[in-house]
CSV table of C-alpha atoms in Angstrom, one decimal:
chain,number,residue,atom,x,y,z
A,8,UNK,CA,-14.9,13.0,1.7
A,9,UNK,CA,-12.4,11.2,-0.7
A,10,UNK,CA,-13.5,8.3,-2.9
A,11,UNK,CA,-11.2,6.3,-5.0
A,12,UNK,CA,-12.7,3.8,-7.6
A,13,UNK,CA,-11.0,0.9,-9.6
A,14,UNK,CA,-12.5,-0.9,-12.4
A,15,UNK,CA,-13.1,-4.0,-13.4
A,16,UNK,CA,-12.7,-5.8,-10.0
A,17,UNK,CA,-11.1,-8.7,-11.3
A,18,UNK,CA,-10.4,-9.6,-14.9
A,19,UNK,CA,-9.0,-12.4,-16.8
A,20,UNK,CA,-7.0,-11.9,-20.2
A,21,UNK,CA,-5.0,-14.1,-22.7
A,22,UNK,CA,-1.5,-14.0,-23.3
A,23,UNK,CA,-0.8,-11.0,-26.4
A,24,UNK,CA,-4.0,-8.8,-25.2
A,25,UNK,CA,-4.5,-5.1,-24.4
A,26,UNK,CA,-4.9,-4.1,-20.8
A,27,UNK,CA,-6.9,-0.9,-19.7
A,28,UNK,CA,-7.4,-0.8,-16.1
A,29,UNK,CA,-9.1,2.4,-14.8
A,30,UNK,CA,-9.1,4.7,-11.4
A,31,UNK,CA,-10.9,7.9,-10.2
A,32,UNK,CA,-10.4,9.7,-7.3
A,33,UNK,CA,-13.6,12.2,-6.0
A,34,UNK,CA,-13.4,14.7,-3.6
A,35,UNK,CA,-10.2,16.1,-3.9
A,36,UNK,CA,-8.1,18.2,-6.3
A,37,UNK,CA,-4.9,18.0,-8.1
A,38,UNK,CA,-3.7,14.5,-6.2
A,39,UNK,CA,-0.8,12.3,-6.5
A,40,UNK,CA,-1.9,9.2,-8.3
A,41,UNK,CA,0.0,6.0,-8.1
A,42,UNK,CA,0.1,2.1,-10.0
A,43,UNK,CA,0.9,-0.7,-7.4
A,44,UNK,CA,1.0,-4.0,-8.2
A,45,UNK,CA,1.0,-6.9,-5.7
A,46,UNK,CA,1.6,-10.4,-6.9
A,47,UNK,CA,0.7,-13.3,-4.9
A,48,UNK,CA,2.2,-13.6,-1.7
A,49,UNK,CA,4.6,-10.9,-2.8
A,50,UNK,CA,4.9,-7.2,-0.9
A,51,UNK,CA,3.5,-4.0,-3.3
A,52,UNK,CA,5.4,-2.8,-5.7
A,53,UNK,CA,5.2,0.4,-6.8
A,54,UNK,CA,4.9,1.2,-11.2
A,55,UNK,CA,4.1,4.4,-11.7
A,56,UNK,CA,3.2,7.7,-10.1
A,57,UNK,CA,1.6,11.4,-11.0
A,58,UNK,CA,2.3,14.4,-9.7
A,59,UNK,CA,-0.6,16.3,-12.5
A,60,UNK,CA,-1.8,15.5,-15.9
A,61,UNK,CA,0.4,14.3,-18.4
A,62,UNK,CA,2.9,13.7,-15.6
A,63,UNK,CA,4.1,9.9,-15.4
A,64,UNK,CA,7.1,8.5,-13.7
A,65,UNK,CA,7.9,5.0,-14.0
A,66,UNK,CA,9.8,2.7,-11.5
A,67,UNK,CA,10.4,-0.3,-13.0
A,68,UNK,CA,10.6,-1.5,-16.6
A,69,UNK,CA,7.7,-3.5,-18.0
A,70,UNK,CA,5.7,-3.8,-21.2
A,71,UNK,CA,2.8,-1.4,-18.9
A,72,UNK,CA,2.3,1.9,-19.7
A,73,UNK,CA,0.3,4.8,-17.6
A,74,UNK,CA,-1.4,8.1,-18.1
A,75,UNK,CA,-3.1,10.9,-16.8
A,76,UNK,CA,-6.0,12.4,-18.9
A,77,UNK,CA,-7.6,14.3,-16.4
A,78,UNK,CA,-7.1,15.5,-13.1
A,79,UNK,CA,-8.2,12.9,-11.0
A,80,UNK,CA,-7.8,10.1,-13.3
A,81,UNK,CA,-5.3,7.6,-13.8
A,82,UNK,CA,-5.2,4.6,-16.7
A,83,UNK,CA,-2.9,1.4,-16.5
A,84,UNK,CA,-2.1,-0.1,-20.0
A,85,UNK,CA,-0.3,-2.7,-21.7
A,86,UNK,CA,-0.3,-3.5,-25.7
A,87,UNK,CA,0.2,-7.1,-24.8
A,88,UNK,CA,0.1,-9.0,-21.7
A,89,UNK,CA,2.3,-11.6,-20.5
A,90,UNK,CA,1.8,-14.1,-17.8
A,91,UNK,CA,4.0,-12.8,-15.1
A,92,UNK,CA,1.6,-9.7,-15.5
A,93,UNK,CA,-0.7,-11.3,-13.4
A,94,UNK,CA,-1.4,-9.5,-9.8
A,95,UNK,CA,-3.2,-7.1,-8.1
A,96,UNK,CA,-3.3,-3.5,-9.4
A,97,UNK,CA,-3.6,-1.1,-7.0
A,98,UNK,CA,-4.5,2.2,-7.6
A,99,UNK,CA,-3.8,4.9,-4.9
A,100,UNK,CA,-3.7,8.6,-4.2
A,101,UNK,CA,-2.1,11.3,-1.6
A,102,UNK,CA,-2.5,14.7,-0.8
A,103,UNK,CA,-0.3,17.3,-2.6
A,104,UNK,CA,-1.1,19.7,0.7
A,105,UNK,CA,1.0,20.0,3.5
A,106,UNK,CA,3.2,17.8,5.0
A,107,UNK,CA,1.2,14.2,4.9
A,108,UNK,CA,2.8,11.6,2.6
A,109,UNK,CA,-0.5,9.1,3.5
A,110,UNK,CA,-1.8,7.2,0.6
A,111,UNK,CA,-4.9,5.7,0.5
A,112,UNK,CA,-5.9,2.8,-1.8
A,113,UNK,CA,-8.1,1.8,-4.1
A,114,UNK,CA,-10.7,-1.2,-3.9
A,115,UNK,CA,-8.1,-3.1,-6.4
A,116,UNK,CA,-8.2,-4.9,-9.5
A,117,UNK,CA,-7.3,-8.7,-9.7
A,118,UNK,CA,-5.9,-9.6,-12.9
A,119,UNK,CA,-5.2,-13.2,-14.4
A,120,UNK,CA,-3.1,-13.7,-17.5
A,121,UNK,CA,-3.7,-17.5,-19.1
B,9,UNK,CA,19.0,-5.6,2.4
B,10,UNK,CA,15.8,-5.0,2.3
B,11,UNK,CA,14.7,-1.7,2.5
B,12,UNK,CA,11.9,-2.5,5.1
B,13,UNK,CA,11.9,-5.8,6.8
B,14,UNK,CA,8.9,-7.5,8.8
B,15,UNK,CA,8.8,-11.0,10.3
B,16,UNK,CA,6.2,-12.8,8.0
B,17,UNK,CA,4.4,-14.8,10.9
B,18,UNK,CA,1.9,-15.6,11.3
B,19,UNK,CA,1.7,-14.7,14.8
B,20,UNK,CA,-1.3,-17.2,16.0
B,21,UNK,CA,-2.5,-15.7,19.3
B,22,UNK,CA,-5.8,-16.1,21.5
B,23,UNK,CA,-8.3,-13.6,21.6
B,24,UNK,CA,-7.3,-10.7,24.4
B,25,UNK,CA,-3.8,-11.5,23.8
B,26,UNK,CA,-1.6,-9.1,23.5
B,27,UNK,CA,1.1,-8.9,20.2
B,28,UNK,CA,3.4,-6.7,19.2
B,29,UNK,CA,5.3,-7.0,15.8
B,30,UNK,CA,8.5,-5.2,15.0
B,31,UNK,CA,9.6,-3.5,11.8
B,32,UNK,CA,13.2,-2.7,10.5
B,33,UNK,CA,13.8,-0.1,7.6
B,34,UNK,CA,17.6,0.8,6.4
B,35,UNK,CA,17.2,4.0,4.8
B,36,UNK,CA,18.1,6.3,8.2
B,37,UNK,CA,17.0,9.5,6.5
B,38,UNK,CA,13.6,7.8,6.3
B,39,UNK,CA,11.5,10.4,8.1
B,40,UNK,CA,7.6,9.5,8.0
B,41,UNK,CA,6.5,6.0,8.8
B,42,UNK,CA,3.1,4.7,8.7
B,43,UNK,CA,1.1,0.6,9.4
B,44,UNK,CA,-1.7,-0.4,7.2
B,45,UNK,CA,-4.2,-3.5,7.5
B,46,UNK,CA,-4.6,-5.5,4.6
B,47,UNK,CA,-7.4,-8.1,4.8
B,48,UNK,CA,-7.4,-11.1,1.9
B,49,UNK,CA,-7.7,-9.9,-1.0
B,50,UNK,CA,-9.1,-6.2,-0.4
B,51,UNK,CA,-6.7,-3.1,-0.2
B,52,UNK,CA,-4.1,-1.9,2.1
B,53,UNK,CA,-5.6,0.6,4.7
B,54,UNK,CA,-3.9,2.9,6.8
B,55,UNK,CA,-4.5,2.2,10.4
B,56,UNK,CA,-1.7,4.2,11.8
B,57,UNK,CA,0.9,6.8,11.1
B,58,UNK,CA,3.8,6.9,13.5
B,59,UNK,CA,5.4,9.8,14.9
B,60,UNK,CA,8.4,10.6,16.1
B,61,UNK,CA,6.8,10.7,20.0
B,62,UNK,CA,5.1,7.1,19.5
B,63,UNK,CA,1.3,7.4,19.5
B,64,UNK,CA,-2.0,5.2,20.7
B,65,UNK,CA,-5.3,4.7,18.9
B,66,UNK,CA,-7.3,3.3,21.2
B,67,UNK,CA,-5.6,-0.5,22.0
B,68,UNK,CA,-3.1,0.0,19.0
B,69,UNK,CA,0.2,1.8,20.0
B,70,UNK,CA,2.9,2.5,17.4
B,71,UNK,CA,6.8,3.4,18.3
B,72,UNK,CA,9.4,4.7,16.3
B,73,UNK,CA,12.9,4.0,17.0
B,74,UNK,CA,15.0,6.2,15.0
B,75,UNK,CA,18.4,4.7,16.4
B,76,UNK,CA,18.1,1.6,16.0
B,77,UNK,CA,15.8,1.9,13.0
B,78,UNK,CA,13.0,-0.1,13.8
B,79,UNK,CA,9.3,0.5,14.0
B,80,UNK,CA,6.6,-1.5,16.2
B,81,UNK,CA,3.1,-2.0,16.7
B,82,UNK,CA,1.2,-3.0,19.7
B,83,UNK,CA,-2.0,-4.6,19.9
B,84,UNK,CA,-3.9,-5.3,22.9
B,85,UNK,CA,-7.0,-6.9,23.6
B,86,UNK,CA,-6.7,-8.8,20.5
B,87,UNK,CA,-10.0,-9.4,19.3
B,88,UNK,CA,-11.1,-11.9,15.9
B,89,UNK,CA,-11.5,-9.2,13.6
B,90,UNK,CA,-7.6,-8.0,14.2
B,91,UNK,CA,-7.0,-11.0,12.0
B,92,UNK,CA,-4.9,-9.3,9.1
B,93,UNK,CA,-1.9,-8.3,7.5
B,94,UNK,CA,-0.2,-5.8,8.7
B,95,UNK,CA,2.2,-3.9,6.3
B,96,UNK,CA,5.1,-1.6,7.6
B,97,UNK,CA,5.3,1.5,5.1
B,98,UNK,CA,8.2,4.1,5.3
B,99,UNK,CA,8.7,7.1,3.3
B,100,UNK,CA,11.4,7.1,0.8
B,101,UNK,CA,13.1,10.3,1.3
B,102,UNK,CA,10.6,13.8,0.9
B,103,UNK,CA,9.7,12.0,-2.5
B,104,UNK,CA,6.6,11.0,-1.4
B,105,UNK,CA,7.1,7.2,-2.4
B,106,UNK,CA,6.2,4.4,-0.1
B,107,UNK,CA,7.9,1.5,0.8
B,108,UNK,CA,6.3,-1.5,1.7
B,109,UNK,CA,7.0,-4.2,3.3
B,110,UNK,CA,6.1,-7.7,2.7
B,111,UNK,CA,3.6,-7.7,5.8
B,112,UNK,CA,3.0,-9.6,9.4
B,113,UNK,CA,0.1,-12.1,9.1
B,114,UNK,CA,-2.0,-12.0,11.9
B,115,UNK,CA,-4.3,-14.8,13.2
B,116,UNK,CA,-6.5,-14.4,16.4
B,117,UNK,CA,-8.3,-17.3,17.9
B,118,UNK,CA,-11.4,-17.7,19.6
């Protein structure tokens, strides 16, 4: 079966600091990655998304960044954070076989900017 | 507009009620639609997809309403742990992209 892992859990930065938050997805093959963010009391919001390594689309402008190493894993940056960064980063994947657009998450990482 | 619309709540209903929330999207090329259950503070996770026919899971039923454009979930029995948020998801044309929206809080009571 499919695993998904997120790291850190939760994670508080300064203002001006890097960001490198971390997902893995087992049991599957050439998935589509994707970068949510949900803010407090706010509905997700999707950043970024990967059909294969190397590929990145971005949805929104923001000082985050994303890339694709390997196959099944997907890396959220920033150079330097700023407070409305704050939120809950969601990694998840989907299937690039047949006809199911179902995503499934990952545990999630909660990020505070001070 | 929008692009998918749910009534916030929260719904506060007694255990073995019976609640149904509802779930407008404006994008009428939209063609896959799904519910997930987010607890606090943990992960979205899918509890449904919906299909064109409507489907049950057990005391969940979801519709789809394609004329009208609006998408619903039934819950029966209600029990404690259905206490939730219940996002409505469409599909963003074949693009594979999600859209969320802002969820239905869920309360049940003993």
């Amino acid at each position: 079966s499919q695993t998904i892992h997120q790291w850190p859990a939760t994670l508080v930065q300064p203002v001006g600091s890097p960001l490198s938050l971390e997902c893995t997805v087992e049991g599957t093959s050439n998935p589509n990655l994707y970068w949510y963010r949900q803010a407090a009391g706010r509905g997700l919001q999707l950043l970024f998304y990967s059909v294969g390594i190397g590929q990145i689309s971005s949805e929104v402008p923001q000082n985050l960044s994303a890339s694709r190493p390997q196959d099944r894993q997907f890396i959220l940056s920033s150079k330097k954070l700023l407070l409305s960064d704050s939120g809950f980063y969601l990694c998840a994947w989907s299937s690039q076989v047949g006809p199911s657009y179902e995503q499934y998450f990952g545990p999630g990482t909660r990020l505070t900017v001070t | 507009r929008k692009e998918v619309e749910q009534d916030p709540g929260p719904f506060n209903v007694p255990e073995g009620a019976t609640v149904a929330f509802n779930c407008t999207y404006s994008n009428s090329a939209s063609q896959s639609f799904f519910w997930y259950r987010q607890d606090c503070r943990k992960e979205p996770k899918l509890l449904m997809s919906v299909y064109s026919s409507g489907n049950e899971d057990g005391r969940f039923t979801a519709q789809l309403n394609r004329a009208s454009q609006y998408i619903s979930l039934l819950i029966r029995d209600s029990k404690l742990s259905d206490s939730a948020t219940y996002l409505c998801v469409v599909l963003s044309g074949n693009t594979g992209k999600l859209i969320f929206g802002q969820g239905t809080t869920l309360q049940v009571k003993p």
